[in-house]
Coordinates of C-alpha atoms in Angstrom, one line a residue:
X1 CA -85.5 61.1 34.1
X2 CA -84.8 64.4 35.6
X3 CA -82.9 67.1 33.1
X4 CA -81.3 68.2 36.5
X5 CA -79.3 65.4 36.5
X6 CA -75.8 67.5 37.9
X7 CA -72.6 66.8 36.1
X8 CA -70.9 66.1 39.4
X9 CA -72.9 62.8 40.3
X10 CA -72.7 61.6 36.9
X11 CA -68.5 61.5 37.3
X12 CA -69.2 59.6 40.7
X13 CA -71.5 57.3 38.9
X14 CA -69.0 56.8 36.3
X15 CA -66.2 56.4 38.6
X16 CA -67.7 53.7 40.8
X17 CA -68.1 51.9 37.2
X18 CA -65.2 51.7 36.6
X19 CA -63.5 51.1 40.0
X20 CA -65.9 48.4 41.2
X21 CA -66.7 49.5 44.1
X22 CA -67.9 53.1 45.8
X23 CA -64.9 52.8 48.6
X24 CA -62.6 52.2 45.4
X25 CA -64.4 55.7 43.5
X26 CA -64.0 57.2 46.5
X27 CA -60.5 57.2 47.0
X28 CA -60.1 57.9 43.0
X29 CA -61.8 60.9 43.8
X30 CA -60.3 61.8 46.8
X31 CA -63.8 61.7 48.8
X32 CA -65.5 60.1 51.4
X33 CA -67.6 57.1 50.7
X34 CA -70.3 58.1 52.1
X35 CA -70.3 61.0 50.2
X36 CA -70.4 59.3 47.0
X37 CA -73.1 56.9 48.2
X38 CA -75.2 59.6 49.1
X39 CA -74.8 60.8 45.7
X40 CA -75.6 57.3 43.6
X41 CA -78.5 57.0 46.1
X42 CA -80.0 60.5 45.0
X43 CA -79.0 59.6 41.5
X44 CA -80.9 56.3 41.8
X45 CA -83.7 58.3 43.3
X46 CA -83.8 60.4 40.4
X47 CA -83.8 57.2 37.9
X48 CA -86.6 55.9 39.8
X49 CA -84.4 52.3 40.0
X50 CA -81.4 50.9 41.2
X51 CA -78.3 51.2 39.1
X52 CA -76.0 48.8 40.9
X53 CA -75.8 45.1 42.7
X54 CA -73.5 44.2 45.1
X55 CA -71.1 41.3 44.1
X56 CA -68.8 39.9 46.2
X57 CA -66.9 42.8 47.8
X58 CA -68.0 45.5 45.0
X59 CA -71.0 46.3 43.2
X60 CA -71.5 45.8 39.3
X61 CA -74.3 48.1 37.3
X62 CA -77.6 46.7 36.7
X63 CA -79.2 47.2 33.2
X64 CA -81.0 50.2 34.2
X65 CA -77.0 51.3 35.1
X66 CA -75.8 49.9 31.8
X67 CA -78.2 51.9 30.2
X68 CA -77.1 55.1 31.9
X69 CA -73.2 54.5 31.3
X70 CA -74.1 54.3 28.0
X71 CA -76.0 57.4 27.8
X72 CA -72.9 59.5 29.5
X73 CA -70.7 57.8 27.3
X74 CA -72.0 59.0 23.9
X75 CA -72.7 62.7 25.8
X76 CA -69.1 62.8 26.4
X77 CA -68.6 61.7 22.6
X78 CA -71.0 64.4 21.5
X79 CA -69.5 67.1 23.6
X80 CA -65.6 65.5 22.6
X81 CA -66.5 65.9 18.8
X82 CA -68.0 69.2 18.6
X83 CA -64.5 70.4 20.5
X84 CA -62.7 68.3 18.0
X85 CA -64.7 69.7 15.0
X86 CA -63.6 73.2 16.7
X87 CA -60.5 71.8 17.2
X88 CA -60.3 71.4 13.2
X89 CA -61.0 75.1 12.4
X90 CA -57.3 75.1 14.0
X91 CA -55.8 72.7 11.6
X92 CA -55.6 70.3 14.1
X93 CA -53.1 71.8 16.1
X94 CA -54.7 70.3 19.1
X95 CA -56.4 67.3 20.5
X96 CA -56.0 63.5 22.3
X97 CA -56.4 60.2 20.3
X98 CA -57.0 56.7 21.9
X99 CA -55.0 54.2 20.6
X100 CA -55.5 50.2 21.3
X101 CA -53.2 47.7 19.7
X102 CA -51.6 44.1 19.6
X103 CA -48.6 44.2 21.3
X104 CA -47.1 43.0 17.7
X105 CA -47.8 46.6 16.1
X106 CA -46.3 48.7 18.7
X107 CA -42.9 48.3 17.5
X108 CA -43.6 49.2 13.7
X109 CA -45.7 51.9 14.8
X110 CA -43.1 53.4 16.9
X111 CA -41.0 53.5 14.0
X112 CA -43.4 55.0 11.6
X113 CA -47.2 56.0 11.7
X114 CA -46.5 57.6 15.5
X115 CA -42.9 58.7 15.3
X116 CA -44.4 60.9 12.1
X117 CA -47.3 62.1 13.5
X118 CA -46.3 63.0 16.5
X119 CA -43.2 64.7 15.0
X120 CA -45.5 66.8 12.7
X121 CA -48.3 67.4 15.2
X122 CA -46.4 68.0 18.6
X123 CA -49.6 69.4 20.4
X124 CA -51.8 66.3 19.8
X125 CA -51.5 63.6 22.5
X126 CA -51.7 60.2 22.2
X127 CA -52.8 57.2 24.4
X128 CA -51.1 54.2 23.4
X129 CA -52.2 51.0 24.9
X130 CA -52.0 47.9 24.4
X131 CA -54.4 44.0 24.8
X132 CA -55.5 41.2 23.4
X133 CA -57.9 40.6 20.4
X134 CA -60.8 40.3 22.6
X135 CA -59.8 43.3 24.3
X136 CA -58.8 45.6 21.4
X137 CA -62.6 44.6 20.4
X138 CA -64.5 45.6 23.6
X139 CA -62.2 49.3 24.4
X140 CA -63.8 50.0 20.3
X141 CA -67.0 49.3 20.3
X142 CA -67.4 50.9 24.3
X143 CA -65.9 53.7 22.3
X144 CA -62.8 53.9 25.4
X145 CA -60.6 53.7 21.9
X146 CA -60.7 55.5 19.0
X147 CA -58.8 53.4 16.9
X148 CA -57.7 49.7 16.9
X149 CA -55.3 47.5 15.5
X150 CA -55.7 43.6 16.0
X151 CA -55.1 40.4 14.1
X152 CA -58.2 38.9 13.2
X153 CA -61.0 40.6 14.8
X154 CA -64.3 39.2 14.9
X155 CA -66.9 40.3 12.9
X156 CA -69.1 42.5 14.0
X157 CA -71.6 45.4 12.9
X158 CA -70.1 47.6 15.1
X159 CA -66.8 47.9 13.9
X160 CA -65.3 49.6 10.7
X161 CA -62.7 48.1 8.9
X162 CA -60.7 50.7 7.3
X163 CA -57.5 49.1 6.0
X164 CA -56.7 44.7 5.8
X165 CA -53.2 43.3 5.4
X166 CA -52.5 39.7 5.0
X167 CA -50.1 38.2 7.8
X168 CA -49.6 34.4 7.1
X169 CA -49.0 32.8 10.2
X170 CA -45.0 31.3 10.5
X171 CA -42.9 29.5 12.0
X172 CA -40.3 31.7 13.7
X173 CA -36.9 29.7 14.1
X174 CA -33.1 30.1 14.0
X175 CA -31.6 29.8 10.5
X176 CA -29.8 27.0 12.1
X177 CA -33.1 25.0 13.1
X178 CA -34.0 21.4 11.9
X179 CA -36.5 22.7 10.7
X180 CA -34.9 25.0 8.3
X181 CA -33.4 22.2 6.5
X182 CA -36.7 20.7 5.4
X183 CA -37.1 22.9 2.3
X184 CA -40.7 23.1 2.1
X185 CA -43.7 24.7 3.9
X186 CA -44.4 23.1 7.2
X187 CA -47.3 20.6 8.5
X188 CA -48.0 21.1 12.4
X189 CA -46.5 17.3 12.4
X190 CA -43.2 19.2 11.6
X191 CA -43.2 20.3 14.8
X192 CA -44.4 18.1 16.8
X193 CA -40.5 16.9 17.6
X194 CA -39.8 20.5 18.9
X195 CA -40.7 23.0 22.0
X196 CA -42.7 25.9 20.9
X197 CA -44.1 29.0 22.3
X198 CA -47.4 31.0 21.3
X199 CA -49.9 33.5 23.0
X200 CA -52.5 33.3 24.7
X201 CA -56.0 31.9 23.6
X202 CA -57.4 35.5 24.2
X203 CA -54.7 36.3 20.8
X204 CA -56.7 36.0 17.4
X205 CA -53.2 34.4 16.5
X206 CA -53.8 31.5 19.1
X207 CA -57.2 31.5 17.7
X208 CA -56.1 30.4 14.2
X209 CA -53.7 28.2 15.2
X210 CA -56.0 26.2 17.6
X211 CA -58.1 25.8 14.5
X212 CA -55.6 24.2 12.4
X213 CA -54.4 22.2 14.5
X214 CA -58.2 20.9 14.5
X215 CA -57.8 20.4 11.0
X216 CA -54.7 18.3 11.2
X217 CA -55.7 16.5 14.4
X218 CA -52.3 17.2 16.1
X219 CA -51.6 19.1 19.3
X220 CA -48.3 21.2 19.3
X221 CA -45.8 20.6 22.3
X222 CA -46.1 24.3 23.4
X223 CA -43.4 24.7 26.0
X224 CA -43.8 28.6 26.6
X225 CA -47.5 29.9 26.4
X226 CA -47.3 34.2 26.9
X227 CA -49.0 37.3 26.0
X228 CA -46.2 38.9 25.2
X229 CA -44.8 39.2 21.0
X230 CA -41.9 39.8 22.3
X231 CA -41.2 36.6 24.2
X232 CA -42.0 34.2 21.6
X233 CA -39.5 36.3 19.3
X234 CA -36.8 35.9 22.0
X235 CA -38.0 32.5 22.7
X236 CA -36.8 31.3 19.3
X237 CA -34.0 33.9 18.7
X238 CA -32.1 32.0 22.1
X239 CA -32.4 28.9 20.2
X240 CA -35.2 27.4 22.9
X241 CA -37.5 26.2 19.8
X242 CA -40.1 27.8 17.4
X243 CA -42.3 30.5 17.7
X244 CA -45.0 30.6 15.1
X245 CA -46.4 34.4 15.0
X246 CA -46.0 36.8 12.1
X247 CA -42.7 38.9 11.2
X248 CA -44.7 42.3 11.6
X249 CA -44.7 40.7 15.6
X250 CA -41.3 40.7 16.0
X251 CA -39.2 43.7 17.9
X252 CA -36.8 45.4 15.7
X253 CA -34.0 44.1 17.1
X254 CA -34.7 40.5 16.6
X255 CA -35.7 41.0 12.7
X256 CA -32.2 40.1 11.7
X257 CA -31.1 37.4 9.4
X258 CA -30.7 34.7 12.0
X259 CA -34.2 34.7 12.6
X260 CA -36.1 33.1 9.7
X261 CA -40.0 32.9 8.6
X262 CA -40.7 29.2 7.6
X263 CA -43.9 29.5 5.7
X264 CA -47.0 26.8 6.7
X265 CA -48.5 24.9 4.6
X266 CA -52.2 24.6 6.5
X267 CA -54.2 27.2 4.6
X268 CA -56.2 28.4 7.6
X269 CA -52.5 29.8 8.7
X270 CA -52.3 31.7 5.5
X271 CA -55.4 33.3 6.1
X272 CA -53.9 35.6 8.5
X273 CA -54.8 39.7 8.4
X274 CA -54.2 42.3 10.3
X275 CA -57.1 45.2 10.6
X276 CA -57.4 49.1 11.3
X277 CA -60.6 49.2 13.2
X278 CA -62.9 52.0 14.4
X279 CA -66.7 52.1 15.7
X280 CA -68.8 52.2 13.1
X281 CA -71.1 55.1 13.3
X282 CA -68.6 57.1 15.0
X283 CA -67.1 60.5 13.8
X284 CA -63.6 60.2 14.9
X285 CA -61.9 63.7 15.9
X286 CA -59.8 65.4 13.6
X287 CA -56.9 63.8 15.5
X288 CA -57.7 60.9 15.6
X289 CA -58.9 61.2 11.9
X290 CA -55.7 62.3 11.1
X291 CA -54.1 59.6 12.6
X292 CA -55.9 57.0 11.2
X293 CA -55.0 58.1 7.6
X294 CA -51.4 58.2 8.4
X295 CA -51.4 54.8 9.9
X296 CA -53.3 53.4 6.5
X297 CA -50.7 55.1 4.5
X298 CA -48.0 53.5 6.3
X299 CA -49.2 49.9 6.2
X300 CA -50.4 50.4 2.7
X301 CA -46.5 51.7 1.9
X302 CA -44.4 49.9 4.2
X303 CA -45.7 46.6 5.1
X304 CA -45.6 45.2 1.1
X305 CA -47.9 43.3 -0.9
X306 CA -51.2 42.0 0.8
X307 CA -52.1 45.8 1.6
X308 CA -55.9 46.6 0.9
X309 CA -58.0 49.7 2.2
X310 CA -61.7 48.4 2.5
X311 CA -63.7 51.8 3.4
X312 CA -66.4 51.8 5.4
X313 CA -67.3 47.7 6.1
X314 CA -67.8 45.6 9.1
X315 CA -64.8 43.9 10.0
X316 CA -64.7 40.4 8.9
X317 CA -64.7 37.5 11.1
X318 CA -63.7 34.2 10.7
X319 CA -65.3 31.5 9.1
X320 CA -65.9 28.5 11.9

């Protein structure tokens, strides 16, 4: 490949990835299409290949384009951490982190690790979003995110587990609930009598609890199927049914006494964890280093027993 290759095509190849199509990068970029084609055709010249397929109305990368992306992603990284390394000769006074969480931990960490660090470090932003397992996952190792916090991630070489907390999975109710008059952790036959709402199958959540209901051979009544925490937590705080989730899930607001946390009996529900994940092999930024450490701290100080930094591990997956 040429060592020419100019900074300037690269961003159009990089934008057309991730708008889908060369019209769509155009008008991110404010250019003519043509303009940008002329460049990815030069660009494709230079690679001696092509570097995307047509697909429907849009194109998609080829390996050959894969390959590429990759290799201006981890330029960007090398050029992002030596600024960061400066960045730390300034006591990190400056710099961005990437941030990709279950929706379930953007509550607590508006109310501690980011309201903290953000207070202390006022110059450092922060981009906060938030996905699914499966999602959380891909933004961490494509190295989009710098950090991630999920519920159950998959296990994978690629990932670094820096901090596990056990969430068992419960069942979210009304203190006033049939169910809260059993006295004793709940079967998934329990429930069977009663609506209930859950996420997603994309949710590492939905995951476990597909599982044991495999176990038990029962199939829940699920009236309200979302990706949002927060809906299953209203869901059962207006008295519509159960929710089964985790406390950590629920918004601040609805953690009140008249919302209870019936523990389960099915083991595989009391396997739950939540994990601090980065890329393995990546140097994070100062920031983003800093960060990190704060948001251990936290669950390690605030979210009570079942708290356990691991170091430097892959992230552990399920068994199946």
């Amino acid at each position: 490949m040429d060592d020419k290759l100019e900074a300037r095509r690269m961003r159009y190849f990089m934008q057309v990835i991730e708008s889908g199509s060369v019209r769509g990068a155009a008008e991110a970029l404010d250019m003519d299409p043509s303009a940008v084609s002329r460049a990815i055709g030069i660009l494709e010249d230079e690679c001696g290949m092509r570097l995307f397929e047509r697909r429907g109305r849009g194109v998609v990368p080829t390996d050959a384009g894969l390959l590429l992306a990759g290799y201006v992603r981890r330029q960007h990284n090398q050029k992002q951490s030596l600024m960061a390394q400066m960045d730390s000769i300034r006591k990190v006074e400056r710099g961005h982190v990437d941030l990709i969480v279950g929706e379930g931990f953007v509550d607590w960490l508006m109310r501690h690790s980011l309201r903290s660090f953000m207070a202390s470090h006022p110059k450092i932003s922060v981009n906060l979003d938030v996905g699914s397992s499966d999602e959380i996952l891909q933004r961490v190792v494509e190295e989009r995110a710098h950090i991630g916090l999920l519920f159950l991630p998959h296990q994978d070489e690629r990932l670094r587990s820096h901090h596990v907390h056990a969430h068992p999975i419960q069942t979210l109710v009304l203190a006033s609930h049939p169910l809260a008059r059993i006295g004793r952790p709940l079967t998934l036959s329990d429930l069977l009598p009663y609506p209930g709402a859950m996420l997603h199958r994309s949710f590492g959540i939905r995951q476990h609890v597909e599982a044991a209901e495999i176990s038990e051979g029962v199939r829940l009544n699920t009236l309200l199927t979302t990706s949002s925490f927060g809906a299953i937590g209203h869901f059962a705080a207006a008295g519509l049914g159960y929710a089964l989730g985790t406390r950590l899930s629920l918004p601040a607001h609805l953690d009140t006494p008249e919302l209870i946390a019936l523990p389960m009996k099915n083991p595989l529900l009391n396997q739950g964890r939540s994990q601090v994940v980065s890329r393995h092999g990546r140097v994070l930024s100062p920031a983003a280093t800093t960060l990190l450490g704060v948001i251990v701290r936290d669950m390690a100080g605030t979210l009570g027993p079942g708290a356990a930094a691991v170091g430097d591990r892959p992230a552990a997956r399920r068994k199946p």
